[in-house]
Amino acid sequence: MNVFGVDIGGSGIKGAPVDLTRGDLAQARHKVLTPQPATPDDVAGRVVEVVSHFGWSGPIGVTFPGVVTGSTIRTAANVDKRWIGVDAGKLLGDRLGGLPVTVLNDADAAGIAEMSFGAGRGREGTVILLTLGTGIGSALFRGGVLVPNTELGHLELKGHDAEKRASSKAREDEDLSWEHWATRRLQKYLEHVEMLFSPELFIIGGGVSRKADKFLPLIEGITAEIVPAQLQNNAGIVGAAMAARVG
Ligand code: BGC
């Protein structure tokens, strides 16, 4: 069965029909730029563009980089604040001519996909996926079941929002070496999260996970296994489509 998945990110909005049996894209994805500012109306217009590109009419799952309860956006740390309080499922559904739309947090979507088709397959203990990008997203699983909206990127680290210190953007903005970022920022963050949750596995996602060999070997003293995500770029799209099927 195919379901459509859309991943709304800070710079791009991408989507494709997803083959839920294989956990992979059924067709090459289509990507458009995220409008700046990324207001609800303008983003909705771009989502319609992505969906129309495939002439899709069926269920759709959409990720959002903030807390989502039901289909209402509750926080917007790195996107336009006008999203807060918006029922994104209704907004997008209306703009898509009444197609059923499921909305969920971006890291939760990536986590769902990794647990079924990637690095978390068959893992029943506590698993935490962390996406290191503009912010830090988190997805927490126990017995394969997601606890949504954990927002572990906003834990406090040395008096700062953790994502401001340990995200991939922090490394780039502050021009940190891989070693400095890995050993002083990511290491401290993982220690803190491990102290709180004692997971058996950390899955590291986000674009930077493609370069995992540059920083994961530098992390020391964490009891949990730490592995890069396997689905990488498409985890959000696949997870969104999976959530739409079950949601
Ligand atoms: C948001 C999360 C999101 C993460 C990754 C954070 O700033 O609060 O909801 O999952 O960024 O996009």
GROMACS .gro file of C-alpha atoms and ligand atoms in nm:
model
  259
    1MET     CA    1   0.000   0.000   0.000
    2ASN     CA    2   0.119   0.351  -0.081
    3VAL     CA    3   0.060   0.658   0.139
    4PHE     CA    4   0.196   1.007   0.073
    5GLY     CA    5   0.458   1.152   0.308
    6VAL     CA    6   0.566   1.518   0.334
    7ASP     CA    7   0.858   1.647   0.540
    8ILE     CA    8   0.845   2.018   0.627
    9GLY     CA    9   1.192   2.145   0.710
   10GLY     CA   10   1.349   2.485   0.766
   11SER     CA   11   1.496   2.502   0.417
   12GLY     CA   12   1.302   2.249   0.209
   13ILE     CA   13   0.964   2.082   0.185
   14LYS     CA   14   0.989   1.737   0.029
   15GLY     CA   15   0.743   1.461  -0.038
   16ALA     CA   16   0.672   1.140  -0.223
   17PRO     CA   17   0.436   0.845  -0.224
   18VAL     CA   18   0.576   0.584   0.014
   19ASP     CA   19   0.558   0.210  -0.028
   20LEU     CA   20   0.469   0.107   0.327
   21THR     CA   21   0.563  -0.256   0.272
   22ARG     CA   22   0.921  -0.171   0.183
   23GLY     CA   23   0.943   0.145   0.394
   24ASP     CA   24   1.086   0.330   0.099
   25LEU     CA   25   0.982   0.593  -0.153
   26ALA     CA   26   0.763   0.453  -0.432
   27GLN     CA   27   0.874   0.737  -0.663
   28ALA     CA   28   1.158   0.989  -0.660
   29ARG     CA   29   1.074   1.265  -0.414
   30HIS     CA   30   0.985   1.620  -0.514
   31LYS     CA   31   1.139   1.908  -0.320
   32VAL     CA   32   1.051   2.278  -0.310
   33LEU     CA   33   1.209   2.556  -0.105
   34THR     CA   34   1.050   2.649   0.225
   35PRO     CA   35   0.910   3.003   0.186
   36GLN     CA   36   1.074   3.271   0.402
   37PRO     CA   37   0.908   3.368   0.626
   38ALA     CA   38   0.754   3.022   0.657
   39THR     CA   39   0.401   3.137   0.739
   40PRO     CA   40   0.126   2.875   0.763
   41ASP     CA   41  -0.045   2.996   0.444
   42ASP     CA   42   0.271   3.007   0.235
   43VAL     CA   43   0.395   2.670   0.361
   44ALA     CA   44   0.051   2.517   0.293
   45GLY     CA   45   0.076   2.647  -0.065
   46ARG     CA   46   0.412   2.471  -0.112
   47VAL     CA   47   0.281   2.147   0.039
   48VAL     CA   48  -0.003   2.158  -0.215
   49GLU     CA   49   0.261   2.204  -0.489
   50VAL     CA   50   0.450   1.894  -0.373
   51VAL     CA   51   0.137   1.679  -0.347
   52SER     CA   52  -0.004   1.801  -0.682
   53HIS     CA   53   0.325   1.718  -0.853
   54PHE     CA   54   0.226   1.353  -0.815
   55GLY     CA   55  -0.148   1.405  -0.876
   56TRP     CA   56  -0.196   1.235  -0.540
   57SER     CA   57  -0.540   1.186  -0.388
   58GLY     CA   58  -0.534   0.973  -0.075
   59PRO     CA   59  -0.410   0.987   0.285
   60ILE     CA   60  -0.116   1.213   0.359
   61GLY     CA   61   0.122   1.232   0.654
   62VAL     CA   62   0.308   1.555   0.722
   63THR     CA   63   0.596   1.627   0.959
   64PHE     CA   64   0.642   1.957   1.143
   65PRO     CA   65   0.950   2.076   1.339
   66GLY     CA   66   0.761   2.146   1.662
   67VAL     CA   67   0.526   1.992   1.917
   68VAL     CA   68   0.209   1.859   1.756
   69THR     CA   69  -0.093   1.743   1.958
   70GLY     CA   70  -0.381   1.604   1.756
   71SER     CA   71  -0.295   1.800   1.444
   72THR     CA   72  -0.243   2.134   1.620
   73ILE     CA   73   0.100   2.295   1.630
   74ARG     CA   74   0.204   2.387   1.986
   75THR     CA   75   0.561   2.513   1.948
   76ALA     CA   76   0.776   2.653   1.670
   77ALA     CA   77   1.132   2.694   1.799
   78ASN     CA   78   1.299   2.734   1.461
   79VAL     CA   79   1.007   2.827   1.235
   80ASP     CA   80   0.759   3.111   1.203
   81LYS     CA   81   0.578   3.163   1.535
   82ARG     CA   82   0.247   3.220   1.353
   83TRP     CA   83   0.220   2.839   1.339
   84ILE     CA   84   0.153   2.815   1.713
   85GLY     CA   85  -0.211   2.724   1.773
   86VAL     CA   86  -0.279   2.643   1.407
   87ASP     CA   87  -0.462   2.319   1.331
   88ALA     CA   88  -0.222   2.216   1.058
   89GLY     CA   89  -0.421   1.904   0.970
   90LYS     CA   90  -0.727   2.115   0.899
   91LEU     CA   91  -0.535   2.390   0.717
   92LEU     CA   92  -0.358   2.145   0.487
   93GLY     CA   93  -0.664   1.922   0.444
   94ASP     CA   94  -0.873   2.221   0.333
   95ARG     CA   95  -0.606   2.338   0.090
   96LEU     CA   96  -0.578   1.985  -0.048
   97GLY     CA   97  -0.948   1.963  -0.127
   98GLY     CA   98  -1.042   1.759   0.178
   99LEU     CA   99  -0.774   1.487   0.167
  100PRO     CA  100  -0.714   1.331   0.513
  101VAL     CA  101  -0.396   1.478   0.664
  102THR     CA  102  -0.209   1.344   0.970
  103VAL     CA  103   0.050   1.576   1.125
  104LEU     CA  104   0.330   1.477   1.362
  105ASN     CA  105   0.662   1.601   1.497
  106ASP     CA  106   0.951   1.561   1.251
  107ALA     CA  107   1.179   1.363   1.484
  108ASP     CA  108   0.892   1.137   1.588
  109ALA     CA  109   0.833   1.061   1.219
  110ALA     CA  110   1.200   0.984   1.161
  111GLY     CA  111   1.198   0.763   1.470
  112ILE     CA  112   0.894   0.564   1.357
  113ALA     CA  113   1.063   0.496   1.024
  114GLU     CA  114   1.395   0.395   1.182
  115MET     CA  115   1.224   0.162   1.429
  116SER     CA  116   1.050  -0.031   1.152
  117PHE     CA  117   1.292  -0.011   0.862
  118GLY     CA  118   1.623   0.120   0.990
  119ALA     CA  119   1.864   0.118   1.282
  120GLY     CA  120   1.599   0.046   1.547
  121ARG     CA  121   1.446  -0.265   1.391
  122GLY     CA  122   1.359  -0.527   1.653
  123ARG     CA  123   1.482  -0.318   1.947
  124GLU     CA  124   1.240  -0.353   2.237
  125GLY     CA  125   1.423  -0.163   2.512
  126THR     CA  126   1.441   0.214   2.551
  127VAL     CA  127   1.559   0.366   2.221
  128ILE     CA  128   1.618   0.737   2.162
  129LEU     CA  129   1.658   0.883   1.817
  130LEU     CA  130   1.815   1.229   1.807
  131THR     CA  131   1.813   1.437   1.491
  132LEU     CA  132   2.101   1.684   1.487
  133GLY     CA  133   2.019   1.962   1.246
  134THR     CA  134   1.912   2.327   1.286
  135GLY     CA  135   1.770   2.215   1.620
  136ILE     CA  136   1.779   1.882   1.799
  137GLY     CA  137   1.473   1.662   1.762
  138SER     CA  138   1.405   1.353   1.970
  139ALA     CA  139   1.193   1.041   1.951
  140LEU     CA  140   1.165   0.808   2.252
  141PHE     CA  141   1.056   0.444   2.219
  142ARG     CA  142   0.996   0.168   2.468
  143GLY     CA  143   0.882  -0.174   2.349
  144GLY     CA  144   0.875  -0.019   2.002
  145VAL     CA  145   0.606   0.228   2.110
  146LEU     CA  146   0.661   0.600   2.064
  147VAL     CA  147   0.617   0.853   2.344
  148PRO     CA  148   0.548   1.157   2.123
  149ASN     CA  149   0.677   1.514   2.156
  150THR     CA  150   0.964   1.449   2.397
  151GLU     CA  151   1.155   1.764   2.289
  152LEU     CA  152   1.486   1.654   2.441
  153GLY     CA  153   1.663   1.917   2.230
  154HIS     CA  154   1.540   2.175   2.478
  155LEU     CA  155   1.697   2.018   2.785
  156GLU     CA  156   1.924   2.263   2.961
  157LEU     CA  157   2.296   2.219   2.910
  158LYS     CA  158   2.536   2.453   3.093
  159GLY     CA  159   2.257   2.707   3.127
  160HIS     CA  160   2.168   2.695   2.757
  161ASP     CA  161   1.903   2.529   2.549
  162ALA     CA  162   2.085   2.206   2.451
  163GLU     CA  163   2.014   2.245   2.081
  164LYS     CA  164   2.190   2.582   2.081
  165ARG     CA  165   2.509   2.403   2.188
  166ALA     CA  166   2.499   2.055   2.042
  167SER     CA  167   2.304   2.081   1.714
  168SER     CA  168   2.474   2.056   1.379
  169LYS     CA  169   2.394   2.425   1.324
  170ALA     CA  170   2.582   2.516   1.643
  171ARG     CA  171   2.891   2.341   1.503
  172GLU     CA  172   2.865   2.530   1.177
  173ASP     CA  173   2.772   2.870   1.324
  174GLU     CA  174   3.052   2.859   1.578
  175ASP     CA  175   3.294   2.704   1.331
  176LEU     CA  176   3.379   2.425   1.576
  177SER     CA  177   3.609   2.140   1.476
  178TRP     CA  178   3.451   1.796   1.461
  179GLU     CA  179   3.657   1.706   1.765
  180HIS     CA  180   3.551   2.006   1.972
  181TRP     CA  181   3.187   1.963   1.883
  182ALA     CA  182   3.188   1.586   1.941
  183THR     CA  183   3.386   1.574   2.265
  184ARG     CA  184   3.267   1.892   2.435
  185ARG     CA  185   2.917   1.945   2.305
  186LEU     CA  186   2.760   1.621   2.180
  187GLN     CA  187   2.935   1.411   2.443
  188LYS     CA  188   2.796   1.625   2.726
  189TYR     CA  189   2.452   1.622   2.574
  190LEU     CA  190   2.447   1.243   2.533
  191GLU     CA  191   2.572   1.199   2.891
  192HIS     CA  192   2.284   1.413   3.014
  193VAL     CA  193   2.019   1.229   2.813
  194GLU     CA  194   2.167   0.894   2.917
  195MET     CA  195   2.156   0.996   3.283
  196LEU     CA  196   1.785   1.074   3.248
  197PHE     CA  197   1.665   0.776   3.042
  198SER     CA  198   1.930   0.499   3.039
  199PRO     CA  199   1.847   0.397   2.682
  200GLU     CA  200   1.994   0.082   2.530
  201LEU     CA  201   2.037   0.255   2.195
  202PHE     CA  202   2.087   0.605   2.059
  203ILE     CA  203   2.016   0.653   1.689
  204ILE     CA  204   2.175   0.969   1.550
  205GLY     CA  205   1.985   1.119   1.259
  206GLY     CA  206   1.975   1.445   1.067
  207GLY     CA  207   2.190   1.540   0.768
  208VAL     CA  208   2.507   1.522   0.976
  209SER     CA  209   2.453   1.148   1.033
  210ARG     CA  210   2.597   1.095   0.683
  211LYS     CA  211   2.928   1.207   0.834
  212ALA     CA  212   2.894   0.990   1.145
  213ASP     CA  213   3.248   0.853   1.098
  214LYS     CA  214   3.384   1.203   1.169
  215PHE     CA  215   3.230   1.230   1.515
  216LEU     CA  216   3.075   0.912   1.655
  217PRO     CA  217   3.413   0.738   1.709
  218LEU     CA  218   3.515   1.037   1.926
  219ILE     CA  219   3.231   0.988   2.175
  220GLU     CA  220   3.344   0.802   2.489
  221GLY     CA  221   3.200   0.658   2.806
  222ILE     CA  222   2.838   0.629   2.697
  223THR     CA  223   2.691   0.294   2.801
  224ALA     CA  224   2.424   0.287   2.531
  225GLU     CA  225   2.508   0.173   2.182
  226ILE     CA  226   2.525   0.472   1.943
  227VAL     CA  227   2.458   0.423   1.574
  228PRO     CA  228   2.381   0.650   1.278
  229ALA     CA  229   2.032   0.649   1.131
  230GLN     CA  230   1.997   0.433   0.823
  231LEU     CA  231   1.717   0.601   0.632
  232GLN     CA  232   1.882   0.942   0.649
  233ASN     CA  233   1.717   1.190   0.412
  234ASN     CA  234   1.394   1.000   0.364
  235ALA     CA  235   1.318   0.900   0.723
  236GLY     CA  236   1.079   1.194   0.773
  237ILE     CA  237   0.881   1.123   0.456
  238VAL     CA  238   0.857   0.750   0.530
  239GLY     CA  239   0.761   0.805   0.895
  240ALA     CA  240   0.498   1.064   0.801
  241ALA     CA  241   0.336   0.818   0.562
  242MET     CA  242   0.346   0.541   0.826
  243ALA     CA  243   0.177   0.771   1.081
  244ALA     CA  244  -0.095   0.857   0.829
  245ARG     CA  245  -0.174   0.490   0.781
  246VAL     CA  246  -0.210   0.419   1.150
  247GLY     CA  247  -0.338   0.764   1.249
  248BGC     C1  248   1.183   2.151   1.794
  248BGC     C2  249   1.143   2.005   1.780
  248BGC     C3  250   1.197   1.950   1.649
  248BGC     C4  251   1.345   1.975   1.637
  248BGC     C5  252   1.401   1.929   1.503
  248BGC     C6  253   1.332   2.163   1.781
  248BGC     O1  254   1.370   2.297   1.793
  248BGC     O2  255   1.142   2.203   1.919
  248BGC     O3  256   1.004   1.992   1.785
  248BGC     O4  257   1.170   1.814   1.642
  248BGC     O5  258   1.375   2.112   1.653
  248BGC     O6  259   1.342   1.995   1.396
   0.00000   0.00000   0.00000
